[in-house]
XYZ file of C-alpha atoms in Angstrom:
633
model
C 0.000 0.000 0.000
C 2.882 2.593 0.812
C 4.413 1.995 -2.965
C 1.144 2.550 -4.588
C 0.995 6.031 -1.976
C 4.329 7.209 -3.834
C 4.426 9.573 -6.647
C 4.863 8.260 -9.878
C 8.429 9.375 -11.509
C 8.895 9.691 -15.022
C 10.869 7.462 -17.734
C 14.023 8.900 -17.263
C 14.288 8.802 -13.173
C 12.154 5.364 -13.677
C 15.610 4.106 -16.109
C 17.903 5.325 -13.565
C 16.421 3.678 -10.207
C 16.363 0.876 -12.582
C 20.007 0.894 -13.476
C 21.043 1.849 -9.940
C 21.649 -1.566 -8.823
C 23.571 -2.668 -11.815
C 26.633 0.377 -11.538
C 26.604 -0.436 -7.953
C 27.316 -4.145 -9.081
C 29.482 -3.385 -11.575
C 31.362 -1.036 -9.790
C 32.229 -3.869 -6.810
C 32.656 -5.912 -9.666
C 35.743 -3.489 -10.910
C 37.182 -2.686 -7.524
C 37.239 -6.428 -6.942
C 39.197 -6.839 -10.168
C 41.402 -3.886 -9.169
C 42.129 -5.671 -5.448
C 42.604 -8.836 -7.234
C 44.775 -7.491 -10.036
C 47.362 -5.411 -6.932
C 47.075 -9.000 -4.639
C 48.358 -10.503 -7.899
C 51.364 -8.195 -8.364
C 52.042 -8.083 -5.071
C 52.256 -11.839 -5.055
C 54.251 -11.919 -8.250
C 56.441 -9.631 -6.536
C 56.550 -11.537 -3.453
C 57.291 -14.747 -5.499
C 60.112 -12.937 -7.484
C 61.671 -11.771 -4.274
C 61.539 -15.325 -2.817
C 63.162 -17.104 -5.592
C 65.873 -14.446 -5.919
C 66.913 -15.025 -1.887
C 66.679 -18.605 -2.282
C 69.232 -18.444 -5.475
C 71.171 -16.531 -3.550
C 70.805 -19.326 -0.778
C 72.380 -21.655 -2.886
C 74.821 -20.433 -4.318
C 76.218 -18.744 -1.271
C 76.095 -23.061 -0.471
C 78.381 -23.929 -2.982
C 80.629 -20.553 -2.116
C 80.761 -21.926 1.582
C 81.972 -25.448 0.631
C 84.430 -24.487 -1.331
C 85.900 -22.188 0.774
C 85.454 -25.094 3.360
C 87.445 -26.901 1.128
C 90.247 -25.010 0.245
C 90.860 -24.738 3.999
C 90.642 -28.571 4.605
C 93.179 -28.727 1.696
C 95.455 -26.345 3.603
C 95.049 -27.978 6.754
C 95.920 -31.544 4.341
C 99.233 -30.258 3.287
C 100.455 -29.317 6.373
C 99.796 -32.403 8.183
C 100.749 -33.897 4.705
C 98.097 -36.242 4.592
C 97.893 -37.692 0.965
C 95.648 -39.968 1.207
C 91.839 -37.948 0.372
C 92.766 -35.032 -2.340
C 90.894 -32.067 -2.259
C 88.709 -33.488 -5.369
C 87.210 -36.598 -2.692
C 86.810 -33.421 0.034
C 84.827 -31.586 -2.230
C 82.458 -34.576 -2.772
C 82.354 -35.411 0.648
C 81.182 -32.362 1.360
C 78.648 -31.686 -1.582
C 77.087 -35.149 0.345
C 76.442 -33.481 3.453
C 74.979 -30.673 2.066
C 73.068 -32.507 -0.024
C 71.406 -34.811 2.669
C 70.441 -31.541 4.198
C 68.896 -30.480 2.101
C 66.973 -33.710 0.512
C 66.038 -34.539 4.347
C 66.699 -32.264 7.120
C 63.871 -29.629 5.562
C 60.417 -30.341 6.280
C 58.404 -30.751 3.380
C 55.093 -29.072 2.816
C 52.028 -30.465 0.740
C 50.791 -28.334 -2.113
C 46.706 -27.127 -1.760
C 45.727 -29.261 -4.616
C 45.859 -32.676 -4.071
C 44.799 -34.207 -7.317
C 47.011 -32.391 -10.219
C 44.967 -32.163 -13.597
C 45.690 -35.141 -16.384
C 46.471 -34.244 -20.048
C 47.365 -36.611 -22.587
C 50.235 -35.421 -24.672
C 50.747 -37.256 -28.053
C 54.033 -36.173 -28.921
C 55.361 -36.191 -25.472
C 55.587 -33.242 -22.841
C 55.995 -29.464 -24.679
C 57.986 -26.638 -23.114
C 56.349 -24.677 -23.125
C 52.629 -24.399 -22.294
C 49.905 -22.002 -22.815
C 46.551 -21.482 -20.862
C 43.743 -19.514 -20.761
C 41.991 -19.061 -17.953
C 39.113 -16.708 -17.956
C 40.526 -14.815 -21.192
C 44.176 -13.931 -19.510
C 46.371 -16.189 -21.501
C 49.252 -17.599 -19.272
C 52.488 -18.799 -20.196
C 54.410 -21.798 -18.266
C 57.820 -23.848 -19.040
C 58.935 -27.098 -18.145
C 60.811 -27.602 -15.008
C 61.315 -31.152 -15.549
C 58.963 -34.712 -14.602
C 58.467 -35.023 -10.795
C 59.016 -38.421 -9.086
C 55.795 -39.280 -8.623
C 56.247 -40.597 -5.203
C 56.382 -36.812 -4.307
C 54.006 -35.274 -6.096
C 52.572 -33.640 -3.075
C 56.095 -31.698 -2.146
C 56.031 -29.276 -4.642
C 57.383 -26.512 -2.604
C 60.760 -29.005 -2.115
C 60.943 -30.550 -5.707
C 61.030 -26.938 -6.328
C 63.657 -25.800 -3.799
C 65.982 -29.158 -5.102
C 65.706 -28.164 -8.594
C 66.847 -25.017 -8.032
C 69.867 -26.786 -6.593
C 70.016 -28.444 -10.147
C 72.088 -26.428 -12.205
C 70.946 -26.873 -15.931
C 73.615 -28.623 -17.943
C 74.712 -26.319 -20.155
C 76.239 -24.468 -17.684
C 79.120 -27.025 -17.079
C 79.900 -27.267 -20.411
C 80.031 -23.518 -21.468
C 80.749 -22.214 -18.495
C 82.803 -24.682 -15.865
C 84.327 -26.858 -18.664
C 86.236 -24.711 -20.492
C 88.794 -23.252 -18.162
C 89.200 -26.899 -16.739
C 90.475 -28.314 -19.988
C 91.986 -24.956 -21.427
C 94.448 -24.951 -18.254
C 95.506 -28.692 -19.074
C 96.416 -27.773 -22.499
C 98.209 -24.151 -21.444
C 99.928 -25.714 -18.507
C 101.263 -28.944 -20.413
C 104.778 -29.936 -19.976
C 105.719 -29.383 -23.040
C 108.803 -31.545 -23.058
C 107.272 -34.288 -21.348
C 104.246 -34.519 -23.812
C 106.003 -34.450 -27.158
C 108.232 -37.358 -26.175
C 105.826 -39.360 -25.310
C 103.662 -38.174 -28.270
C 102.671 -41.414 -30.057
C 102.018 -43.320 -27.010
C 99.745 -40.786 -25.868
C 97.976 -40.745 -29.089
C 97.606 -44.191 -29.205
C 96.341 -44.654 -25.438
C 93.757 -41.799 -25.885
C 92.098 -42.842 -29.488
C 92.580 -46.476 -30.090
C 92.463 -47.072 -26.384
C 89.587 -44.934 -25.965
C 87.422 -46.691 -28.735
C 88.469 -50.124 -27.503
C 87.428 -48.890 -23.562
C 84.400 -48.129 -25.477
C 83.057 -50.660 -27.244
C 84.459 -53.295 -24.926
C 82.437 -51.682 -22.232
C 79.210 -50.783 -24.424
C 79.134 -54.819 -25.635
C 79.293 -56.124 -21.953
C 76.801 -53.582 -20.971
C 74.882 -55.067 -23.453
C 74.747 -58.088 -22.193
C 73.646 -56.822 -18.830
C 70.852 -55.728 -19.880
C 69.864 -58.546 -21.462
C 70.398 -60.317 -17.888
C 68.196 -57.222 -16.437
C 65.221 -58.337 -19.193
C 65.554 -61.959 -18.818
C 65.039 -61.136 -14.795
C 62.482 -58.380 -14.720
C 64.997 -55.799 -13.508
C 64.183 -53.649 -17.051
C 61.540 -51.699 -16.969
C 61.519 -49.410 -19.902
C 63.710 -49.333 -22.994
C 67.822 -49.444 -23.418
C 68.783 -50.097 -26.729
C 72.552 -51.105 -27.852
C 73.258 -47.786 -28.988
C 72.542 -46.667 -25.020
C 75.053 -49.246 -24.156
C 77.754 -47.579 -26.746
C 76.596 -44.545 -25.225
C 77.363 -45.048 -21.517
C 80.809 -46.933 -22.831
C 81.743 -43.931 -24.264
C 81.010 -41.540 -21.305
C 82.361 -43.774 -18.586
C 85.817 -44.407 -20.945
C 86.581 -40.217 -20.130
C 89.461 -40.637 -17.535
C 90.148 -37.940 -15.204
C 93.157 -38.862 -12.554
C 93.378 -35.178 -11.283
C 93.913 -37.056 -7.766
C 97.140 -39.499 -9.116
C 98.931 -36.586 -10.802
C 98.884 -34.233 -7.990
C 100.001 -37.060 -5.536
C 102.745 -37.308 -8.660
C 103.625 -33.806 -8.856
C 104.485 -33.596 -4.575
C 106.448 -37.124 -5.085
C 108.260 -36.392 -7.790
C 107.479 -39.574 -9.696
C 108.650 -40.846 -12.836
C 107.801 -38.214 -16.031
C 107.435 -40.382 -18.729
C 104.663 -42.262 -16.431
C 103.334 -38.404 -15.508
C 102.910 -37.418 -19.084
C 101.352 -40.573 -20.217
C 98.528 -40.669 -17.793
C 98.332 -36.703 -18.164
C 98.133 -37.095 -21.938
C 95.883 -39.696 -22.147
C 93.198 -38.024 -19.277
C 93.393 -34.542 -21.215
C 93.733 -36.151 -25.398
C 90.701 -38.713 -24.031
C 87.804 -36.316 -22.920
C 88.492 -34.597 -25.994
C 87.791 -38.176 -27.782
C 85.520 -39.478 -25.502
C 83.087 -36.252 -25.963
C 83.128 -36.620 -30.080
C 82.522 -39.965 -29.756
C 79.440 -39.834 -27.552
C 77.932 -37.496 -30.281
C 78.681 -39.826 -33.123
C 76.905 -42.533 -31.579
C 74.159 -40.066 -30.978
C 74.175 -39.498 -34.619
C 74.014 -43.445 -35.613
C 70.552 -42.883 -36.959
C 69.509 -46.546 -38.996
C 67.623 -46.169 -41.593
C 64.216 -47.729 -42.233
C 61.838 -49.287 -38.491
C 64.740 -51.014 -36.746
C 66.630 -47.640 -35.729
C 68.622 -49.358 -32.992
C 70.098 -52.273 -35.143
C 73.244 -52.653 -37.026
C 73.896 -50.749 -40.217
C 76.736 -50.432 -42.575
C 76.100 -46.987 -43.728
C 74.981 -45.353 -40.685
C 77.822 -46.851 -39.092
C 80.203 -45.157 -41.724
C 78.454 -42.105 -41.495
C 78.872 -42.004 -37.710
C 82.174 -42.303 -38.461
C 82.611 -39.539 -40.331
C 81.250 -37.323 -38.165
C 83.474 -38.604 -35.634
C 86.354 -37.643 -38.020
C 85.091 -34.201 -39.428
C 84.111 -33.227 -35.779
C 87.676 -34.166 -34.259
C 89.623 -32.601 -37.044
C 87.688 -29.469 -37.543
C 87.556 -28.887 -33.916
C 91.360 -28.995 -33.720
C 92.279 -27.253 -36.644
C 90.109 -24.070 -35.452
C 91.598 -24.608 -31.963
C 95.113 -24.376 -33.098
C 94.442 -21.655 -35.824
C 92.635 -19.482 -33.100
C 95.234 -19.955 -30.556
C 98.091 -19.419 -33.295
C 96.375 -15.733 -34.415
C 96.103 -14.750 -30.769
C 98.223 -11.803 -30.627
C 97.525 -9.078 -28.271
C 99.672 -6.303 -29.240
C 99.207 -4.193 -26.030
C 102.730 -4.778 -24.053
C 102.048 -1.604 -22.353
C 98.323 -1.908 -20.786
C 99.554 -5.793 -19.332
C 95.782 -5.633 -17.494
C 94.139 -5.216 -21.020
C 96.322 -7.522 -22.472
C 95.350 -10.440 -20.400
C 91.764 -9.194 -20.584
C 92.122 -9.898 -24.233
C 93.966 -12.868 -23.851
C 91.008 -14.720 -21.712
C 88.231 -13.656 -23.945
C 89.589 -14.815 -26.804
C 90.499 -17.809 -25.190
C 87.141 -18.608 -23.836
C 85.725 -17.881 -27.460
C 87.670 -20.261 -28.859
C 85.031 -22.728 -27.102
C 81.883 -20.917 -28.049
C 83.084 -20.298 -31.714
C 83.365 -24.040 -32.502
C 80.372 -24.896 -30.456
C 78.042 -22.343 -32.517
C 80.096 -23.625 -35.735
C 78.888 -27.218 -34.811
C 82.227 -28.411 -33.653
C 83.827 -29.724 -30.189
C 84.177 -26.679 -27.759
C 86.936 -29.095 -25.400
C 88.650 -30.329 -27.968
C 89.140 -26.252 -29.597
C 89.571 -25.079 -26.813
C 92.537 -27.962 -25.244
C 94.541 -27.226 -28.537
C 93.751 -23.951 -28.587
C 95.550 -23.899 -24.909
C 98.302 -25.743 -26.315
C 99.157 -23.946 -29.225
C 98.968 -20.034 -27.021
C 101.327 -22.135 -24.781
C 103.859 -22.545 -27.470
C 103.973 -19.523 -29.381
C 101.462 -16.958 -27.754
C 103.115 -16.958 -24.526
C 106.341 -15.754 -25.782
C 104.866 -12.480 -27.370
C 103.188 -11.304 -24.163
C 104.537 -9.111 -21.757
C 106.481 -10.427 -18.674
C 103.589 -8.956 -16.195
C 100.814 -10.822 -18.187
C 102.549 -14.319 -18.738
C 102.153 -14.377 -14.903
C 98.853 -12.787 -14.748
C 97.434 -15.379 -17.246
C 99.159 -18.330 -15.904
C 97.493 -17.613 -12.218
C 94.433 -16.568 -13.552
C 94.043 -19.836 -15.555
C 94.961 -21.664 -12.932
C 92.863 -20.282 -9.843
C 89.955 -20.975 -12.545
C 91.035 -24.329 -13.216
C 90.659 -24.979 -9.340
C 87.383 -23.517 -8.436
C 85.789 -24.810 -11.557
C 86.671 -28.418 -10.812
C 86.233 -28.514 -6.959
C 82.655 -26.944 -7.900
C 82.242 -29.816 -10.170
C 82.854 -32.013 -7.375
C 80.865 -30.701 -5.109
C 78.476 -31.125 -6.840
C 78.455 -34.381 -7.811
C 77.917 -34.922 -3.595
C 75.035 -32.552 -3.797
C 73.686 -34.298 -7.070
C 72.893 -37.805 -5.003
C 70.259 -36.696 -3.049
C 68.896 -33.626 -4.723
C 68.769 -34.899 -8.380
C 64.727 -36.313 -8.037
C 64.880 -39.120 -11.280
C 67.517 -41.549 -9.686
C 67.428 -44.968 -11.049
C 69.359 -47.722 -8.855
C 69.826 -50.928 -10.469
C 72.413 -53.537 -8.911
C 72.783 -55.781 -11.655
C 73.459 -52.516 -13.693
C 75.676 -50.915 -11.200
C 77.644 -54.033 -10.480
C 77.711 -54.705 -14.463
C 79.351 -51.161 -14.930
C 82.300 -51.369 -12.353
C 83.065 -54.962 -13.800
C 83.150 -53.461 -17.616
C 85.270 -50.684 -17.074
C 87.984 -52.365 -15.078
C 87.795 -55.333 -18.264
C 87.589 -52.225 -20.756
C 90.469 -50.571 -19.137
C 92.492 -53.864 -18.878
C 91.854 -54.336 -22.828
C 93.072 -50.400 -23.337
C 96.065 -50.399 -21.496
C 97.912 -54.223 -21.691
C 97.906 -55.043 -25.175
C 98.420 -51.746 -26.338
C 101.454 -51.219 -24.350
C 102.495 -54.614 -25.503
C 102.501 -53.412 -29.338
C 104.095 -49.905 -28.081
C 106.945 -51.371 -26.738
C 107.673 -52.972 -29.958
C 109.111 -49.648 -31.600
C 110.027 -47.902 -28.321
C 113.568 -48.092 -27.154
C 112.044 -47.203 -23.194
C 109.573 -49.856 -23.202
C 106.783 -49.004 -20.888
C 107.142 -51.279 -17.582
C 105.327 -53.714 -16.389
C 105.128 -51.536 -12.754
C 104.069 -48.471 -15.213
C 101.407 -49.777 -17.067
C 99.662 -51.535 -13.407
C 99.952 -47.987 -12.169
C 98.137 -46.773 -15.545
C 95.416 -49.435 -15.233
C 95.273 -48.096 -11.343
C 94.985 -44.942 -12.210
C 91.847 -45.055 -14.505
C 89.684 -42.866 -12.361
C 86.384 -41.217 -13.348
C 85.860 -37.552 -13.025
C 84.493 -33.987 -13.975
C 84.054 -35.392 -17.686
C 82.341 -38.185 -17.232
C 79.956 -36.502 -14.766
C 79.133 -33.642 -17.211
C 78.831 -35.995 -19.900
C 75.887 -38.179 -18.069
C 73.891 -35.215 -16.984
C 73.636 -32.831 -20.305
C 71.247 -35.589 -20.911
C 68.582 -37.106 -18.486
C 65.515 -37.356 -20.732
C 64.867 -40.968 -20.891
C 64.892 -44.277 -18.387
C 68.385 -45.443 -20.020
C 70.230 -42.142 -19.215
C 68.639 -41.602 -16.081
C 70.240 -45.077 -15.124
C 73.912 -43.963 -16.693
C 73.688 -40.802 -15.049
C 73.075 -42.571 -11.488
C 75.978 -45.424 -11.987
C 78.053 -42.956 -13.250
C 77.972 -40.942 -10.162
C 78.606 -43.626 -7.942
C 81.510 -44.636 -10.259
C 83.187 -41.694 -9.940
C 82.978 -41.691 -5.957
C 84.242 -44.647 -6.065
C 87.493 -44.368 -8.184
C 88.109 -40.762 -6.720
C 87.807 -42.499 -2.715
C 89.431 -45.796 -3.533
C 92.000 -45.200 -6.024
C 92.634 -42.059 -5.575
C 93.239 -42.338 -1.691
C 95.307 -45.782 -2.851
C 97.792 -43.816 -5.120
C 100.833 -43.263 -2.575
C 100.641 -46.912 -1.397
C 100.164 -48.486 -5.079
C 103.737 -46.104 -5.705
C 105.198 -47.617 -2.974
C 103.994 -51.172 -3.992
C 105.209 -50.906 -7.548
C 108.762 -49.415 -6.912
C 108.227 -46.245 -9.059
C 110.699 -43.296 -9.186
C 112.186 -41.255 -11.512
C 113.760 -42.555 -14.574
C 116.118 -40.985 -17.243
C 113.669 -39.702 -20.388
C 113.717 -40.473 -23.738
C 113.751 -38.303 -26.680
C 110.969 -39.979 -29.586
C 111.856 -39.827 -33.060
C 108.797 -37.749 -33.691
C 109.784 -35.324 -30.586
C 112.810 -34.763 -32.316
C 111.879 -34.314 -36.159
C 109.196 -32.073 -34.728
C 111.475 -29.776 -32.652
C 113.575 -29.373 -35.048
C 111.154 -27.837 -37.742
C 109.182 -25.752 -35.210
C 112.683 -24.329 -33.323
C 114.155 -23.393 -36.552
C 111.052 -22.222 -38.508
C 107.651 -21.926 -36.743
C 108.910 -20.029 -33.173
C 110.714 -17.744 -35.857
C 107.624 -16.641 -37.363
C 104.795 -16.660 -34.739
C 106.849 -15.516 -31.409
C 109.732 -13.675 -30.484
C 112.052 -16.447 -29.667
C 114.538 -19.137 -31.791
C 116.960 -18.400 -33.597
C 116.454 -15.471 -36.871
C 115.514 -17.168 -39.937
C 118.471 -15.402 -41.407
C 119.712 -18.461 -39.942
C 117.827 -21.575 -40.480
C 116.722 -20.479 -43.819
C 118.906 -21.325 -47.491
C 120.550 -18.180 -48.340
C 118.141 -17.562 -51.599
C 115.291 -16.388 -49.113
C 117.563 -13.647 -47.034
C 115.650 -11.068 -47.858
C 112.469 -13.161 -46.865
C 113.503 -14.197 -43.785
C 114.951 -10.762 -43.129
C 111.521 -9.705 -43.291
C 109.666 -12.398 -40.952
C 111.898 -12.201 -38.153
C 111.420 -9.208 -35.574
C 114.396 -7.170 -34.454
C 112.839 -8.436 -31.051
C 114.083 -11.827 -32.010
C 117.708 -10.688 -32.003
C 117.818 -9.036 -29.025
C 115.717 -11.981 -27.101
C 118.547 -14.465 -28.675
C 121.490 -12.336 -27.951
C 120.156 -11.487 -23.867
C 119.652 -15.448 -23.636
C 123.126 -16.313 -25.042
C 125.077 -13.310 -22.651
C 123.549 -15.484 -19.784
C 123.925 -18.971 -20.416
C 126.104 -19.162 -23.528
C 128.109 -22.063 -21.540
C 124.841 -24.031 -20.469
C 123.652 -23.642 -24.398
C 127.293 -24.641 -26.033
C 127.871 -21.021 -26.322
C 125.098 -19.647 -28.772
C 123.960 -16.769 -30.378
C 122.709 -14.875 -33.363
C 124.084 -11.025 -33.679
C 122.002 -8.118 -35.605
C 122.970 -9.407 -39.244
C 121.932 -13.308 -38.695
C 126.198 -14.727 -37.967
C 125.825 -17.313 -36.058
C 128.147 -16.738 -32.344
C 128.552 -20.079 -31.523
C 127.400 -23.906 -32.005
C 124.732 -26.128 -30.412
C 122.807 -29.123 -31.012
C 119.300 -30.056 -30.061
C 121.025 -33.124 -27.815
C 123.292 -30.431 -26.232
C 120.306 -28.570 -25.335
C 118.465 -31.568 -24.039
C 121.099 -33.142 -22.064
C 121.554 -29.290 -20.137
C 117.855 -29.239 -19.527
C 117.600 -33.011 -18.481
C 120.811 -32.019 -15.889
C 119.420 -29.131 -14.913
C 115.834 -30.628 -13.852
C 117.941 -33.412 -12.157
C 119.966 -30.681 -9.972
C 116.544 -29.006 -9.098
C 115.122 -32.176 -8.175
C 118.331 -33.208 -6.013
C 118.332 -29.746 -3.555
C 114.502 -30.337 -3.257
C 114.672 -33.495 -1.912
C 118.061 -32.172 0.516
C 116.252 -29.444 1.558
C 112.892 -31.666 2.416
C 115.060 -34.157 3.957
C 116.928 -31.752 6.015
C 113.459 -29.919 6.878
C 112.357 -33.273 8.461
C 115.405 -33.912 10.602
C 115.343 -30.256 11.975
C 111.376 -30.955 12.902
């Protein structure tokens, strides 16, 4: 009765107490969104502030172990305790962390319970587009989740964090490792034993290979026949995982070597074979990858694939050293007087060397080893005093923290990596293949070695070369750039546990296996090859690309005077002339004047037997003065 007592209103008031309700609706409506829209940003911002403390969590975690490390290695030498190097601390250490991590934080459940189900045709994309309510959201794939916890989202999240992605050991921690082997090679030491080396690290590596890919083989076939296989591994996977696990890395044995003063023919073998093998071992892992069978059976045996694969194995090796040595041969710096930007330069286009041949479709290690050889030889004589020490340090303190993070790693990788796969017929399989796969590298190649060598390798040499086989940084980095599939997930796993095993066991056995075998230093031998090698690159190719050698007004036939006047620097004269004033008696009494006249004679035996004498003298009044250190303590 009271609404029929009102006042009728016209049309227009009649629309707008009509539409009233609806702009009051639709204004809480946008005020809502507005709230919602700043509680997402803040979240967002929230979320971004999270993740950037917790990366800054871990990595301050690896920071702290390594500097944990070094001082464990300090406190190591001085008690001179050899038997844990600082590669086995690292990994000790990595484990600890990484059992806090995997099971000293509490994990918490995620809200929703039951995730959504998709079926994927083609396998799982990476990325992945929704719309929800018309906003269009982007995601990318972390990686699969062990499904027996699915509910701890908040720590699968936290350990993959810990999970560095692959690529960044290979373009980033890789290449100073295997650029400071090559730039800190003993020269001397290496070319003499050239051949050997060659033959240890290629033929030895493919035999380690397919010895250990065929047994493998026939482990799995055990693993079917018993029910222990429960997804694919094809032969190829087996060639695979022999060609990873065949990468040698005895970084413990030679620095044991190195404080003991062992033999040097026995130090550059293993050192040569551990730094020529990775290189070999890393093309041939992606030739097998590219054995693609034509036709269903992919995974079988055939003829052409098998030649192609090894072709790419040959263009990929042989490409990836000759830009490796032509990089490191043009690397001239030309700024004596600024040494800092000088060995700026120097590093950069070191570390190119890896990324150019990568991006060309090449081997990165194997560029960027004889890329570290080659600067060794010629580029290091044309820089300035100041910079040959800067870059030698600065190589080297690289070297060290890349490889001890490596390690720690590994530790931390056992319990935070979430897609383990631990099969005992597989793991037991492995450490059976590579000692036979070793044994079949090392015996009966030494055996046809000795056959043209006047210093036949020893029987006590080649048990400490078996002994020394260990598994390291390589091998590691070679397992986890791929994870993708049940096979690798199971190589990645036994590889781990390989390496832990050969760094602990043989690398803490390497002073008593010395001791054992009754190995000290020996006289060296001078190879054919070293010889006609040293000869051409002393009189000719030191010349031309560096500042010392003798003038080619010297070494060249008369006819080309005024060409070799014109390659050879004045520097070259007065680098000659200063080295003959001071040891023109230890050298035979050498030296070249302004206009190319010879001062005096020498021969390449001369100079070998001073250098051999003089190494012999150094080694003599280290081992007094240690000796006489002890009795005084």
């Amino acid at each position: 009765m009271d609404a029929l007592r009102q006042p009728k209103r016209s049309g227009a008031f009649a629309a707008l107490d009509t539409m009233m309700p609806v702009w009051i609706l639709l204004s809480a409506v946008s005020g809502l969104k507005a709230e919602d829209g700043g509680m997402e940003e803040l979240t967002t911002e929230k979320e971004a502030e999270e993740s950037h403390r917790q990366d800054s969590v871990n990595l301050l975690t690896f920071i702290l172990l390594l500097t944990l490390t070094i001082l464990t290695i300090w406190l190591f030498k001085h008690r001179r305790v050899r038997f844990l190097h600082e590669t086995g601390l690292a990994m000790i250490y990595g484990l600890l962390v990484g059992v806090i991590l995997r099971y000293g934080i509490p994990a918490t459940s995620y809200h929703n319970k039951t995730p959504p189900s998709c079926l994927l045709k083609e396998g799982p994309v990476s990325t992945l587009l929704l719309n929800v309510s018309g906003k269009f959201f982007e995601y990318t794939l972390k990686g699969e989740i062990n499904s027996r916890e699915i509910h701890n989202v908040e720590q699968n999240d936290m350990l993959r964090k810990v999970t560095f992605d692959p690529e960044v050991f290979f373009n980033i921690l890789l290449p100073p490792i295997i650029f400071h082997a090559g730039y800190s090679l003993k020269k001397r030491h290496f070319f003499r034993n050239l051949g050997s080396i060659i033959t240890y690290a290629f033929l030895g590596t493919a035999i380690s290979c397919f010895v250990i890919g065929n047994l493998m083989y026939g482990v799995v076939k055990l693993m079917q026949v018993v029910g222990q296989l429960t997804d694919k591994f094809y032969y190829t996977d087996c060639l695979f995982f022999g060609a990873i696990i065949s990468a040698t890395d005895p970084v413990t044995v030679l620095a044991i070597f190195n404080e003991l003063h062992a033999d040097g023919d026995l130090y550059a073998l293993l050192f040569g074979e551990s730094v020529m093998n990775d290189a070999v071992a890393i093309v041939l892992s992606s030739s097998i990858v590219a054995y693609q069978p034509s036709g269903a059976n992919t995974h079988m045996f055939d003829a052409s694939a098998f030649f192609k694969s090894v072709g790419v194995f040959l263009g990929i090796f042989s490409g990836s050293f000759v830009m490796g040595a032509a990089t490191g041969v043009v690397t001239f710096t030309k700024l004596h007087c600024f040494p800092l930007l000088e060995t700026a330069l120097f590093f950069l286009m070191s570390w190119s060397t890896f990324l150019l041949a990568e991006a060309c479709g090449f081997t990165g290690v194997v560029a960027v080893l004889f890329c570290g050889i080659t600067q060794a030889h010629y580029t290091y004589n044309n820089l300035s005093a100041e910079s040959t020490k800067r870059t030698k340090q600065l190589f080297e303190v690289l070297h060290f923290l890349a490889e001890n993070f490596i390690f720690s790693y590994m530790g931390l990788a056992l319990f935070t990596f979430q897609n383990h796969i631990f099969s005992p017929i597989f793991i037991i399989g492995a450490f059976l293949a590579i000692f036979i796969g070793r044994a079949f590298n090392i015996y009966p190649l030494s055996f046809l070695l000795n056959l043209g060598r006047r210093h036949k390798i020893k029987g006590n040499f080649q048990h400490m070369m078996m002994f020394a086989g260990l598994r390291g940084a390589m091998a590691f980095a070679l397992a986890i750039r791929d994870t993708a599939t049940y096979a690798r997930q199971m190589m990645f796993t036994t590889t781990l546990l390989i390496v832990f095993f050969t760094v602990w066991v043989f690398g803490g056995g390497t002073t008593p296996m010395l001791s054992w075998l009754h190995i000290s230093k020996t006289k060296q031998e001078s190879a054919w090859l070293f010889r006609l090698w040293y000869t051409f690159d002393h009189n000719y190719l030191k010349p031309i690309l560096t500042h010392s050698g003798p003038p080619l007004t010297t070494t060249l036939p008369a006819y080309c005077g005024p060409l070799a006047s014109c390659l050879t620097s004045p520097q070259a004269y007065e680098v000659t002339n200063g080295a003959s004033g001071g040891g023109a008696d230890a050298a035979g009494g050498s030296g070249w004047s302004a206009n190319g006249k010879r001062s005096g004679s020498t021969s390449e035996e001369a100079l070998e037997r001073e250098l051999d004498s003089r190494e012999q003298e150094l080694l003599s009044r280290g081992t007094r003065l240690t000796t006489s250190f002890r009795v005084h303590r």
